[in-house]
Structure formats: C-alpha cells, structure tokens
Amino acid sequence: MISPVIFVTGAGKGIGEACVKDLIRRSGTNLGFKPRLYLTSRTQADLNRLAADARGAGVDVGVLAADLGDAPTRAFEGCLKQFGRVDVCLHSAGVGVFKNFLELTREDVAFTMKTNVEASFLLLQAVYKQMRVQKGGMIQWITSVAAEKPFDQSAAYCMSKYAQQGLMEVMRLYGYQDGIRLIEVKPGAVHTPMWGDVPPEMSARMMAASDVAQAMIDAIFIPSRTTIEEITIRPLHGDIQSMD
Ligand SMILES: NC(=O)c1ccc[n+]([C@@H]2O[C@H](COP(=O)([O-])OP(=O)(O)OC[C@H]3O[C@@H](n4cnc5c(N)ncnc54)[C@H](OP(=O)(O)O)[C@@H]3O)[C@@H](O)[C@H]2O)c1
C-alpha cells in the first residue's frame, strides 16, 4: 500500500485535521509512503488550506465541502470520481450538543442523531460496499469513550456514540468475511474546537488532536494479515467528567 487512497471526513478541524497533517508529514519521510488524499468537511477555507499544504508536499489531493447530514455520500462519490477507489476511510466528522439532560430539545436530539448516526450509517455503508468490491480496506471511525461510559451534559451525545459502537460491532462481523478492517477509535477528552473555549487548567489535562492522529495513522501500517479493532486513548490522568 505505497500510494493508498485515504478519504478523511471532518478533515477541516480537530482530530480529522490532525490526521491529514500527520499523513502529509509522513509522506515527506523516506518510507516510500505517498498517500492520495480526499478531504471533506463543511468549511471550504479549511479544506483549501490543507489542500495547499498537501500539494506543497507533493501529495495528490482532492477536496469537497459538503454537509454530511444533508448529503451523506456526496463527498465519497467525489473521492471515487477522482481516484476510482478507497483504501482507508478515516471518519472523524461528528457533532455534540452538550446540555443538561432536562434541557435537551427534540431538535438537539434530531441534529445529533442525523449526523452522528443516520448520515454516518449511510456513508459507511457506501464506503464498505466499495471496499467489498475491492476485496479489502480499512475503516477507522472515531466514536468516543462516551460510546461506553456516561458523561455529564452528554445525553444526546452518548446516545449517538453508543449507537455508533453498536453499528461498528455489527459491521465488524461482516468485515471478518470480507477482509475489511474496522477500527473503532475511542478517545477521551481532546482539545479541539468541539469544546469551544476551555480554561487553561482543563486544556492542560486534555490530549492534543495530534496525539490521537498519531495512533490512528500508525494503525494504517499494521501487517495486512492483522486487524486492530479498537484504539482507546485517554489523557494520562484519566477522563474529564464535566464540561462545566
Ligand atoms: N474532542 C474530543 O474530546 C473528542 C473525544 C472523543 C471523540 N471525539 C469525536 O471525534 C470526532 C472529531 O471531533 P473533533 O473534536 O475533532 O471535532 P471538531 O474539532 O468540532 O471538528 C469536527 C470536524 O467535523 C466536521 N463536521 C462536523 N459536522 C459535520 C457535518 N454535518 N458535515 C460535514 N462535516 C462536519 C467539521 O467541519 P466544519 O468545521 O467545516 O463544520 C470539522 O471539520 C467526533 O466524532 C467527536 O465526537 C471527540
């Protein structure tokens, strides 16, 4: 897999962006690794900036700004149009509405479930089908430690993340049959734009997006006869329970 096609969602910010930067950095080493990248998120300016970085490093890149909730497979179709295949999917796009359980509205729940669950299902189904035709591939989906542990202010978020874990575990049953590797990435608190402004004493306890990206990109290089099924990665001093 010298020149894999890597499709990255949520590529513009946070963990997705850190994955793209890690891939670009590694392509500049003498490992012979030259990924071809297809990047998507909602903000065109973020994608343009990353595409310029990639091209500057000699990396072939395509971008498409799209809202996953409104058009779950549009960007992936763009990837297939440009490169004709996908070897690795890093699915990082996700949202959270963090409020007291008693204050969450129907709209909050619908918004969260639409992006994190329904649209993600449709996207990953399309990616999986393509990998099945290709007889292999790797999907890494960033769920969360909140896919298996309750957090304050996170009823809708946890609900969507538990659902993601359920889907990932079922997909893995198919993956064994089809030789498709499915990695659930479960980070604890990562200092990204998703958190908004956080006090310095909290950000000092959190992981950097690049910490999670490093583990994810390392996982691409495992021997083809093996699969990593989960990457759980936490801040050294454990979970941060509350956003307050
Ligand atoms: N940060 C944490 O502590 C943490 C911990 C565990 C798991 N996670 C999970 O990790 C993933 C990435 O989180 P992050 O912290 O990197 O978030 P982030 O900093 O908010 O970045 C999210 C990225 O996803 C994109 N995105 C969001 N909604 C989208 C939509 N409907 N359509 C297309 N793109 C969309 C955003 O695009 P635009 O900016 O252009 O809108 C942005 O590029 C999420 O699934 C999150 O739940 C995060």
PDB file of C-alpha atoms and ligand atoms in Angstrom:
ATOM      1  CA  MET A   1       0.000   0.000   0.000  1.00  0.00           C
ATOM      2  CA  ILE A   2       2.534   2.537  -1.171  1.00  0.00           C
ATOM      3  CA  SER A   3       0.016   5.036  -2.501  1.00  0.00           C
ATOM      4  CA  PRO A   4      -3.269   4.371  -0.726  1.00  0.00           C
ATOM      5  CA  VAL A   5      -6.339   6.494  -1.311  1.00  0.00           C
ATOM      6  CA  ILE A   6      -7.307   7.888   2.087  1.00  0.00           C
ATOM      7  CA  PHE A   7     -10.719   9.514   2.496  1.00  0.00           C
ATOM      8  CA  VAL A   8     -10.979  11.792   5.543  1.00  0.00           C
ATOM      9  CA  THR A   9     -14.204  13.270   6.918  1.00  0.00           C
ATOM     10  CA  GLY A  10     -14.177  16.098   9.436  1.00  0.00           C
ATOM     11  CA  ALA A  11     -10.860  16.913   7.781  1.00  0.00           C
ATOM     12  CA  GLY A  12     -11.021  20.649   8.356  1.00  0.00           C
ATOM     13  CA  LYS A  13     -10.623  20.813  12.124  1.00  0.00           C
ATOM     14  CA  GLY A  14      -9.745  18.880  15.244  1.00  0.00           C
ATOM     15  CA  ILE A  15      -8.768  15.234  15.022  1.00  0.00           C
ATOM     16  CA  GLY A  16      -9.528  14.927  11.293  1.00  0.00           C
ATOM     17  CA  GLU A  17      -7.266  17.860  10.510  1.00  0.00           C
ATOM     18  CA  ALA A  18      -4.522  16.384  12.694  1.00  0.00           C
ATOM     19  CA  CYS A  19      -4.784  13.094  10.760  1.00  0.00           C
ATOM     20  CA  VAL A  20      -4.338  14.944   7.476  1.00  0.00           C
ATOM     21  CA  LYS A  21      -1.307  16.812   8.803  1.00  0.00           C
ATOM     22  CA  ASP A  22       0.216  13.574  10.100  1.00  0.00           C
ATOM     23  CA  LEU A  23      -0.301  11.912   6.704  1.00  0.00           C
ATOM     24  CA  ILE A  24       1.303  14.830   4.891  1.00  0.00           C
ATOM     25  CA  ARG A  25       4.242  14.788   7.304  1.00  0.00           C
ATOM     26  CA  ARG A  26       4.828  11.046   6.863  1.00  0.00           C
ATOM     27  CA  SER A  27       4.665  11.355   3.093  1.00  0.00           C
ATOM     28  CA  GLY A  28       7.732  13.566   3.356  1.00  0.00           C
ATOM     29  CA  THR A  29       9.796  10.839   5.006  1.00  0.00           C
ATOM     30  CA  ASN A  30      11.837   8.247   3.171  1.00  0.00           C
ATOM     31  CA  LEU A  31       9.355   5.419   3.907  1.00  0.00           C
ATOM     32  CA  GLY A  32       8.083   5.428   0.332  1.00  0.00           C
ATOM     33  CA  PHE A  33       4.610   6.312   1.591  1.00  0.00           C
ATOM     34  CA  LYS A  34       2.726   8.632  -0.764  1.00  0.00           C
ATOM     35  CA  PRO A  35      -0.946   8.669   0.162  1.00  0.00           C
ATOM     36  CA  ARG A  36      -3.531  10.180  -2.137  1.00  0.00           C
ATOM     37  CA  LEU A  37      -5.948  12.206  -0.026  1.00  0.00           C
ATOM     38  CA  TYR A  38      -9.588  13.129  -0.417  1.00  0.00           C
ATOM     39  CA  LEU A  39     -10.755  15.554   2.249  1.00  0.00           C
ATOM     40  CA  THR A  40     -14.208  16.688   3.284  1.00  0.00           C
ATOM     41  CA  SER A  41     -15.887  18.833   5.935  1.00  0.00           C
ATOM     42  CA  ARG A  42     -18.236  21.808   5.713  1.00  0.00           C
ATOM     43  CA  THR A  43     -15.837  24.767   5.584  1.00  0.00           C
ATOM     44  CA  GLN A  44     -14.216  25.301   2.187  1.00  0.00           C
ATOM     45  CA  ALA A  45     -11.469  27.557   3.558  1.00  0.00           C
ATOM     46  CA  ASP A  46     -10.227  24.789   5.900  1.00  0.00           C
ATOM     47  CA  LEU A  47     -10.070  22.334   3.009  1.00  0.00           C
ATOM     48  CA  ASN A  48      -8.309  24.801   0.704  1.00  0.00           C
ATOM     49  CA  ARG A  49      -5.627  25.421   3.338  1.00  0.00           C
ATOM     50  CA  LEU A  50      -4.991  21.707   3.854  1.00  0.00           C
ATOM     51  CA  ALA A  51      -5.006  21.023   0.111  1.00  0.00           C
ATOM     52  CA  ALA A  52      -2.335  23.690  -0.353  1.00  0.00           C
ATOM     53  CA  ASP A  53      -0.225  22.044   2.380  1.00  0.00           C
ATOM     54  CA  ALA A  54      -0.672  18.650   0.722  1.00  0.00           C
ATOM     55  CA  ARG A  55       0.227  19.859  -2.749  1.00  0.00           C
ATOM     56  CA  GLY A  56       3.234  21.673  -1.298  1.00  0.00           C
ATOM     57  CA  ALA A  57       4.416  18.272  -0.055  1.00  0.00           C
ATOM     58  CA  GLY A  58       3.788  16.640  -3.440  1.00  0.00           C
ATOM     59  CA  VAL A  59       0.686  14.803  -2.231  1.00  0.00           C
ATOM     60  CA  ASP A  60      -2.166  14.264  -4.692  1.00  0.00           C
ATOM     61  CA  VAL A  61      -5.303  15.666  -3.067  1.00  0.00           C
ATOM     62  CA  GLY A  62      -8.981  16.352  -3.753  1.00  0.00           C
ATOM     63  CA  VAL A  63     -11.450  18.221  -1.568  1.00  0.00           C
ATOM     64  CA  LEU A  64     -15.189  18.670  -1.397  1.00  0.00           C
ATOM     65  CA  ALA A  65     -17.139  20.775   1.100  1.00  0.00           C
ATOM     66  CA  ALA A  66     -20.427  19.117   1.994  1.00  0.00           C
ATOM     67  CA  ASP A  67     -22.720  18.707   4.953  1.00  0.00           C
ATOM     68  CA  LEU A  68     -22.693  15.058   5.909  1.00  0.00           C
ATOM     69  CA  GLY A  69     -26.169  15.320   7.388  1.00  0.00           C
ATOM     70  CA  ASP A  70     -27.694  16.663   4.171  1.00  0.00           C
ATOM     71  CA  ALA A  71     -25.679  14.636   1.657  1.00  0.00           C
ATOM     72  CA  PRO A  72     -24.097  11.661   3.423  1.00  0.00           C
ATOM     73  CA  THR A  73     -22.337  10.139   0.405  1.00  0.00           C
ATOM     74  CA  ARG A  74     -21.655  13.188  -1.797  1.00  0.00           C
ATOM     75  CA  ALA A  75     -18.034  13.634  -0.775  1.00  0.00           C
ATOM     76  CA  PHE A  76     -17.324   9.933  -1.001  1.00  0.00           C
ATOM     77  CA  GLU A  77     -18.694   9.957  -4.550  1.00  0.00           C
ATOM     78  CA  GLY A  78     -16.250  12.797  -5.258  1.00  0.00           C
ATOM     79  CA  CYS A  79     -13.432  10.611  -3.947  1.00  0.00           C
ATOM     80  CA  LEU A  80     -14.398   7.737  -6.230  1.00  0.00           C
ATOM     81  CA  LYS A  81     -14.712  10.088  -9.180  1.00  0.00           C
ATOM     82  CA  GLN A  82     -11.213  11.454  -8.624  1.00  0.00           C
ATOM     83  CA  PHE A  83      -9.345   8.318  -7.580  1.00  0.00           C
ATOM     84  CA  GLY A  84     -11.616   5.397  -8.512  1.00  0.00           C
ATOM     85  CA  ARG A  85     -11.073   3.618  -5.186  1.00  0.00           C
ATOM     86  CA  VAL A  86     -10.681   3.997  -1.436  1.00  0.00           C
ATOM     87  CA  ASP A  87      -8.181   2.109   0.723  1.00  0.00           C
ATOM     88  CA  VAL A  88      -8.632   3.812   4.078  1.00  0.00           C
ATOM     89  CA  CYS A  89     -11.556   5.820   5.439  1.00  0.00           C
ATOM     90  CA  LEU A  90     -10.912   7.995   8.492  1.00  0.00           C
ATOM     91  CA  HIS A  91     -14.378   9.077   9.602  1.00  0.00           C
ATOM     92  CA  SER A  92     -13.988  11.936  12.042  1.00  0.00           C
ATOM     93  CA  ALA A  93     -16.944  14.216  11.271  1.00  0.00           C
ATOM     94  CA  GLY A  94     -19.220  14.364  14.279  1.00  0.00           C
ATOM     95  CA  VAL A  95     -21.182  16.793  16.398  1.00  0.00           C
ATOM     96  CA  GLY A  96     -22.196  17.223  20.006  1.00  0.00           C
ATOM     97  CA  VAL A  97     -24.786  19.301  21.818  1.00  0.00           C
ATOM     98  CA  PHE A  98     -23.744  19.460  25.449  1.00  0.00           C
ATOM     99  CA  LYS A  99     -26.510  20.447  27.855  1.00  0.00           C
ATOM    100  CA  ASN A 100     -28.254  19.223  30.944  1.00  0.00           C
ATOM    101  CA  PHE A 101     -30.420  16.204  30.118  1.00  0.00           C
ATOM    102  CA  LEU A 102     -33.509  18.130  31.230  1.00  0.00           C
ATOM    103  CA  GLU A 103     -32.809  20.978  28.798  1.00  0.00           C
ATOM    104  CA  LEU A 104     -32.120  18.982  25.625  1.00  0.00           C
ATOM    105  CA  THR A 105     -34.736  19.575  22.939  1.00  0.00           C
ATOM    106  CA  ARG A 106     -36.142  17.417  20.204  1.00  0.00           C
ATOM    107  CA  GLU A 107     -34.101  19.495  17.725  1.00  0.00           C
ATOM    108  CA  ASP A 108     -30.886  18.851  19.681  1.00  0.00           C
ATOM    109  CA  VAL A 109     -31.506  15.113  19.598  1.00  0.00           C
ATOM    110  CA  ALA A 110     -32.504  15.117  15.914  1.00  0.00           C
ATOM    111  CA  PHE A 111     -29.430  17.174  14.932  1.00  0.00           C
ATOM    112  CA  THR A 112     -27.075  14.888  16.831  1.00  0.00           C
ATOM    113  CA  MET A 113     -28.579  11.649  15.587  1.00  0.00           C
ATOM    114  CA  LYS A 114     -28.811  12.864  11.979  1.00  0.00           C
ATOM    115  CA  THR A 115     -25.075  13.489  11.646  1.00  0.00           C
ATOM    116  CA  ASN A 116     -23.582  11.012  14.074  1.00  0.00           C
ATOM    117  CA  VAL A 117     -25.850   8.063  13.379  1.00  0.00           C
ATOM    118  CA  GLU A 118     -28.067   8.216  10.291  1.00  0.00           C
ATOM    119  CA  ALA A 119     -25.694  10.004   7.920  1.00  0.00           C
ATOM    120  CA  SER A 120     -22.692   8.093   9.257  1.00  0.00           C
ATOM    121  CA  PHE A 121     -24.518   4.821   8.661  1.00  0.00           C
ATOM    122  CA  LEU A 122     -25.220   5.758   5.039  1.00  0.00           C
ATOM    123  CA  LEU A 123     -21.676   6.961   4.438  1.00  0.00           C
ATOM    124  CA  LEU A 124     -20.005   3.917   5.962  1.00  0.00           C
ATOM    125  CA  GLN A 125     -22.364   1.581   4.153  1.00  0.00           C
ATOM    126  CA  ALA A 126     -21.286   3.161   0.850  1.00  0.00           C
ATOM    127  CA  VAL A 127     -17.594   3.005   1.793  1.00  0.00           C
ATOM    128  CA  TYR A 128     -17.935  -0.610   2.891  1.00  0.00           C
ATOM    129  CA  LYS A 129     -19.651  -1.605  -0.362  1.00  0.00           C
ATOM    130  CA  GLN A 130     -16.790  -0.109  -2.368  1.00  0.00           C
ATOM    131  CA  MET A 131     -14.173  -1.852  -0.212  1.00  0.00           C
ATOM    132  CA  ARG A 132     -16.047  -5.118  -0.648  1.00  0.00           C
ATOM    133  CA  VAL A 133     -15.746  -4.757  -4.429  1.00  0.00           C
ATOM    134  CA  GLN A 134     -12.046  -4.038  -3.983  1.00  0.00           C
ATOM    135  CA  LYS A 135     -11.726  -7.055  -1.662  1.00  0.00           C
ATOM    136  CA  GLY A 136     -10.275  -5.108   1.249  1.00  0.00           C
ATOM    137  CA  GLY A 137      -9.817  -1.823   3.023  1.00  0.00           C
ATOM    138  CA  MET A 138      -9.756  -0.159   6.411  1.00  0.00           C
ATOM    139  CA  ILE A 139     -12.380   1.989   8.099  1.00  0.00           C
ATOM    140  CA  GLN A 140     -11.463   3.920  11.231  1.00  0.00           C
ATOM    141  CA  TRP A 141     -14.399   5.604  12.918  1.00  0.00           C
ATOM    142  CA  ILE A 142     -13.883   7.973  15.803  1.00  0.00           C
ATOM    143  CA  THR A 143     -16.612   7.194  18.292  1.00  0.00           C
ATOM    144  CA  SER A 144     -15.558   8.117  21.853  1.00  0.00           C
ATOM    145  CA  VAL A 145     -15.071   6.803  25.356  1.00  0.00           C
ATOM    146  CA  ALA A 146     -18.638   8.182  25.559  1.00  0.00           C
ATOM    147  CA  ALA A 147     -19.648   5.162  23.440  1.00  0.00           C
ATOM    148  CA  GLU A 148     -19.409   3.007  26.548  1.00  0.00           C
ATOM    149  CA  LYS A 149     -19.389   5.354  29.540  1.00  0.00           C
ATOM    150  CA  PRO A 150     -21.864   8.027  30.647  1.00  0.00           C
ATOM    151  CA  PHE A 151     -20.797  11.655  30.820  1.00  0.00           C
ATOM    152  CA  ASP A 152     -22.476  14.654  32.372  1.00  0.00           C
ATOM    153  CA  GLN A 153     -24.215  17.073  29.919  1.00  0.00           C
ATOM    154  CA  SER A 154     -23.969  14.395  27.233  1.00  0.00           C
ATOM    155  CA  ALA A 155     -27.267  12.518  26.986  1.00  0.00           C
ATOM    156  CA  ALA A 156     -27.773  13.049  23.245  1.00  0.00           C
ATOM    157  CA  TYR A 157     -24.065  12.740  22.506  1.00  0.00           C
ATOM    158  CA  CYS A 158     -23.689   9.481  24.485  1.00  0.00           C
ATOM    159  CA  MET A 159     -26.839   8.094  22.890  1.00  0.00           C
ATOM    160  CA  SER A 160     -25.371   8.718  19.432  1.00  0.00           C
ATOM    161  CA  LYS A 161     -21.966   7.338  20.388  1.00  0.00           C
ATOM    162  CA  TYR A 162     -23.405   4.146  21.912  1.00  0.00           C
ATOM    163  CA  ALA A 163     -25.300   3.728  18.628  1.00  0.00           C
ATOM    164  CA  GLN A 164     -22.080   4.203  16.661  1.00  0.00           C
ATOM    165  CA  GLN A 165     -20.414   1.473  18.698  1.00  0.00           C
ATOM    166  CA  GLY A 166     -23.334  -0.861  18.021  1.00  0.00           C
ATOM    167  CA  LEU A 167     -23.043  -0.298  14.288  1.00  0.00           C
ATOM    168  CA  MET A 168     -19.277  -0.719  14.331  1.00  0.00           C
ATOM    169  CA  GLU A 169     -19.556  -4.064  16.134  1.00  0.00           C
ATOM    170  CA  VAL A 170     -22.091  -5.394  13.654  1.00  0.00           C
ATOM    171  CA  MET A 171     -20.050  -4.148  10.686  1.00  0.00           C
ATOM    172  CA  ARG A 172     -17.054  -5.986  12.070  1.00  0.00           C
ATOM    173  CA  LEU A 173     -18.903  -9.300  11.708  1.00  0.00           C
ATOM    174  CA  TYR A 174     -19.169  -8.547   8.003  1.00  0.00           C
ATOM    175  CA  GLY A 175     -15.611  -7.292   7.906  1.00  0.00           C
ATOM    176  CA  TYR A 176     -14.270 -10.687   9.011  1.00  0.00           C
ATOM    177  CA  GLN A 177     -15.981 -12.255   6.000  1.00  0.00           C
ATOM    178  CA  ASP A 178     -14.862  -9.630   3.522  1.00  0.00           C
ATOM    179  CA  GLY A 179     -11.346  -8.888   4.772  1.00  0.00           C
ATOM    180  CA  ILE A 180     -12.239  -5.309   5.669  1.00  0.00           C
ATOM    181  CA  ARG A 181     -10.630  -3.895   8.799  1.00  0.00           C
ATOM    182  CA  LEU A 182     -12.869  -1.892  11.121  1.00  0.00           C
ATOM    183  CA  ILE A 183     -11.189   0.131  13.829  1.00  0.00           C
ATOM    184  CA  GLU A 184     -13.238   1.918  16.453  1.00  0.00           C
ATOM    185  CA  VAL A 185     -11.264   4.861  17.800  1.00  0.00           C
ATOM    186  CA  LYS A 186     -12.338   5.852  21.299  1.00  0.00           C
ATOM    187  CA  PRO A 187     -10.622   8.977  22.570  1.00  0.00           C
ATOM    188  CA  GLY A 188     -11.131  10.647  25.898  1.00  0.00           C
ATOM    189  CA  ALA A 189     -11.009  14.442  26.042  1.00  0.00           C
ATOM    190  CA  VAL A 190      -9.091  16.032  23.160  1.00  0.00           C
ATOM    191  CA  HIS A 191      -8.515  19.780  22.980  1.00  0.00           C
ATOM    192  CA  THR A 192     -10.290  20.667  19.719  1.00  0.00           C
ATOM    193  CA  PRO A 193     -12.799  23.289  18.505  1.00  0.00           C
ATOM    194  CA  MET A 194     -15.613  20.918  19.523  1.00  0.00           C
ATOM    195  CA  TRP A 195     -15.074  22.013  23.143  1.00  0.00           C
ATOM    196  CA  GLY A 196     -15.174  25.741  22.439  1.00  0.00           C
ATOM    197  CA  ASP A 197     -13.223  27.821  24.942  1.00  0.00           C
ATOM    198  CA  VAL A 198     -11.904  25.827  27.873  1.00  0.00           C
ATOM    199  CA  PRO A 199      -9.965  27.137  30.866  1.00  0.00           C
ATOM    200  CA  PRO A 200      -6.193  26.572  30.755  1.00  0.00           C
ATOM    201  CA  GLU A 201      -6.265  24.160  33.699  1.00  0.00           C
ATOM    202  CA  MET A 202      -8.651  21.941  31.713  1.00  0.00           C
ATOM    203  CA  SER A 203      -6.840  22.148  28.379  1.00  0.00           C
ATOM    204  CA  ALA A 204      -3.630  21.193  30.214  1.00  0.00           C
ATOM    205  CA  ARG A 205      -5.282  17.888  31.184  1.00  0.00           C
ATOM    206  CA  MET A 206      -6.595  17.105  27.696  1.00  0.00           C
ATOM    207  CA  MET A 207      -4.924  15.288  24.814  1.00  0.00           C
ATOM    208  CA  ALA A 208      -3.879  17.129  21.673  1.00  0.00           C
ATOM    209  CA  ALA A 209      -5.571  16.163  18.397  1.00  0.00           C
ATOM    210  CA  SER A 210      -2.151  15.120  17.097  1.00  0.00           C
ATOM    211  CA  ASP A 211      -1.886  12.504  19.890  1.00  0.00           C
ATOM    212  CA  VAL A 212      -4.977  10.704  18.601  1.00  0.00           C
ATOM    213  CA  ALA A 213      -3.956  11.176  14.975  1.00  0.00           C
ATOM    214  CA  GLN A 214      -0.569   9.569  15.626  1.00  0.00           C
ATOM    215  CA  ALA A 215      -2.223   6.390  16.958  1.00  0.00           C
ATOM    216  CA  MET A 216      -4.673   6.310  14.047  1.00  0.00           C
ATOM    217  CA  ILE A 217      -2.079   6.750  11.320  1.00  0.00           C
ATOM    218  CA  ASP A 218       0.236   4.198  12.978  1.00  0.00           C
ATOM    219  CA  ALA A 219      -2.664   1.716  12.720  1.00  0.00           C
ATOM    220  CA  ILE A 220      -2.674   2.032   8.918  1.00  0.00           C
ATOM    221  CA  PHE A 221       0.723   0.348   8.817  1.00  0.00           C
ATOM    222  CA  ILE A 222      -0.053  -2.870  10.703  1.00  0.00           C
ATOM    223  CA  PRO A 223       0.600  -6.121   8.787  1.00  0.00           C
ATOM    224  CA  SER A 224      -2.169  -6.924   6.323  1.00  0.00           C
ATOM    225  CA  ARG A 225      -2.911 -10.288   8.000  1.00  0.00           C
ATOM    226  CA  THR A 226      -3.910  -8.491  11.232  1.00  0.00           C
ATOM    227  CA  THR A 227      -6.517  -6.041  12.364  1.00  0.00           C
ATOM    228  CA  ILE A 228      -6.665  -3.615  15.241  1.00  0.00           C
ATOM    229  CA  GLU A 229     -10.253  -3.482  16.444  1.00  0.00           C
ATOM    230  CA  GLU A 230     -10.209  -0.667  18.977  1.00  0.00           C
ATOM    231  CA  ILE A 231      -7.966   2.197  19.885  1.00  0.00           C
ATOM    232  CA  THR A 232      -8.887   3.586  23.302  1.00  0.00           C
ATOM    233  CA  ILE A 233      -6.751   6.584  24.113  1.00  0.00           C
ATOM    234  CA  ARG A 234      -7.154   8.748  27.208  1.00  0.00           C
ATOM    235  CA  PRO A 235      -5.414  11.686  28.840  1.00  0.00           C
ATOM    236  CA  LEU A 236      -2.711  10.462  31.191  1.00  0.00           C
ATOM    237  CA  HIS A 237      -4.755  11.412  34.262  1.00  0.00           C
ATOM    238  CA  GLY A 238      -7.996   9.871  33.001  1.00  0.00           C
ATOM    239  CA  ASP A 239     -11.342  11.178  31.856  1.00  0.00           C
ATOM    240  CA  ILE A 240     -12.627  14.677  32.393  1.00  0.00           C
ATOM    241  CA  GLN A 241     -16.183  14.146  33.557  1.00  0.00           C
ATOM    242  CA  SER A 242     -17.794  17.523  33.124  1.00  0.00           C
ATOM    243  CA  MET A 243     -17.663  20.358  30.609  1.00  0.00           C
ATOM    244  CA  ASP A 244     -18.503  22.845  33.404  1.00  0.00           C
TER     245      ASP A 244
HETATM  246  N1  LIG B   1     -12.707  16.381  21.034  1.00  0.00           N
HETATM  247  C1  LIG B   1     -12.942  15.385  21.874  1.00  0.00           C
HETATM  248  O1  LIG B   1     -12.722  15.479  23.101  1.00  0.00           O
HETATM  249  C2  LIG B   1     -13.462  14.072  21.350  1.00  0.00           C
HETATM  250  C3  LIG B   1     -13.391  12.953  22.190  1.00  0.00           C
HETATM  251  C4  LIG B   1     -13.903  11.740  21.751  1.00  0.00           C
HETATM  252  C5  LIG B   1     -14.438  11.645  20.478  1.00  0.00           C
HETATM  253  N2  LIG B   1     -14.492  12.751  19.674  1.00  0.00           N
HETATM  254  C6  LIG B   1     -15.090  12.585  18.354  1.00  0.00           C
HETATM  255  O2  LIG B   1     -14.102  12.812  17.380  1.00  0.00           O
HETATM  256  C7  LIG B   1     -14.699  13.298  16.186  1.00  0.00           C
HETATM  257  C8  LIG B   1     -13.995  14.590  15.785  1.00  0.00           C
HETATM  258  O3  LIG B   1     -14.138  15.503  16.853  1.00  0.00           O
HETATM  259  P1  LIG B   1     -13.298  16.852  16.951  1.00  0.00           P
HETATM  260  O4  LIG B   1     -13.109  17.122  18.397  1.00  0.00           O
HETATM  261  O5  LIG B   1     -12.139  16.775  16.039  1.00  0.00           O
HETATM  262  O6  LIG B   1     -14.393  17.876  16.402  1.00  0.00           O
HETATM  263  P2  LIG B   1     -14.217  19.346  15.773  1.00  0.00           P
HETATM  264  O7  LIG B   1     -12.963  19.953  16.227  1.00  0.00           O
HETATM  265  O8  LIG B   1     -15.513  20.017  16.057  1.00  0.00           O
HETATM  266  O9  LIG B   1     -14.111  19.056  14.196  1.00  0.00           O
HETATM  267  C9  LIG B   1     -15.171  18.398  13.574  1.00  0.00           C
HETATM  268  C10 LIG B   1     -14.960  18.353  12.092  1.00  0.00           C
HETATM  269  O10 LIG B   1     -16.098  17.650  11.560  1.00  0.00           O
HETATM  270  C11 LIG B   1     -16.744  18.449  10.604  1.00  0.00           C
HETATM  271  N3  LIG B   1     -18.188  18.269  10.644  1.00  0.00           N
HETATM  272  C12 LIG B   1     -18.995  18.374  11.727  1.00  0.00           C
HETATM  273  N4  LIG B   1     -20.276  18.185  11.356  1.00  0.00           N
HETATM  274  C13 LIG B   1     -20.260  17.956  10.028  1.00  0.00           C
HETATM  275  C14 LIG B   1     -21.257  17.725   9.074  1.00  0.00           C
HETATM  276  N5  LIG B   1     -22.562  17.682   9.397  1.00  0.00           N
HETATM  277  N6  LIG B   1     -20.899  17.566   7.791  1.00  0.00           N
HETATM  278  C15 LIG B   1     -19.604  17.613   7.431  1.00  0.00           C
HETATM  279  N7  LIG B   1     -18.611  17.847   8.283  1.00  0.00           N
HETATM  280  C16 LIG B   1     -18.943  18.023   9.575  1.00  0.00           C
HETATM  281  C17 LIG B   1     -16.375  19.886  10.946  1.00  0.00           C
HETATM  282  O11 LIG B   1     -16.484  20.667   9.792  1.00  0.00           O
HETATM  283  P3  LIG B   1     -16.750  22.249   9.842  1.00  0.00           P
HETATM  284  O12 LIG B   1     -15.845  22.787  10.904  1.00  0.00           O
HETATM  285  O13 LIG B   1     -16.421  22.687   8.493  1.00  0.00           O
HETATM  286  O14 LIG B   1     -18.192  22.395  10.217  1.00  0.00           O
HETATM  287  C18 LIG B   1     -14.945  19.728  11.455  1.00  0.00           C
HETATM  288  O15 LIG B   1     -14.051  19.722  10.369  1.00  0.00           O
HETATM  289  C19 LIG B   1     -16.191  13.496  16.513  1.00  0.00           C
HETATM  290  O16 LIG B   1     -16.910  12.393  16.073  1.00  0.00           O
HETATM  291  C20 LIG B   1     -16.205  13.558  18.035  1.00  0.00           C
HETATM  292  O17 LIG B   1     -17.440  13.150  18.550  1.00  0.00           O
HETATM  293  C21 LIG B   1     -14.004  13.948  20.077  1.00  0.00           C
END
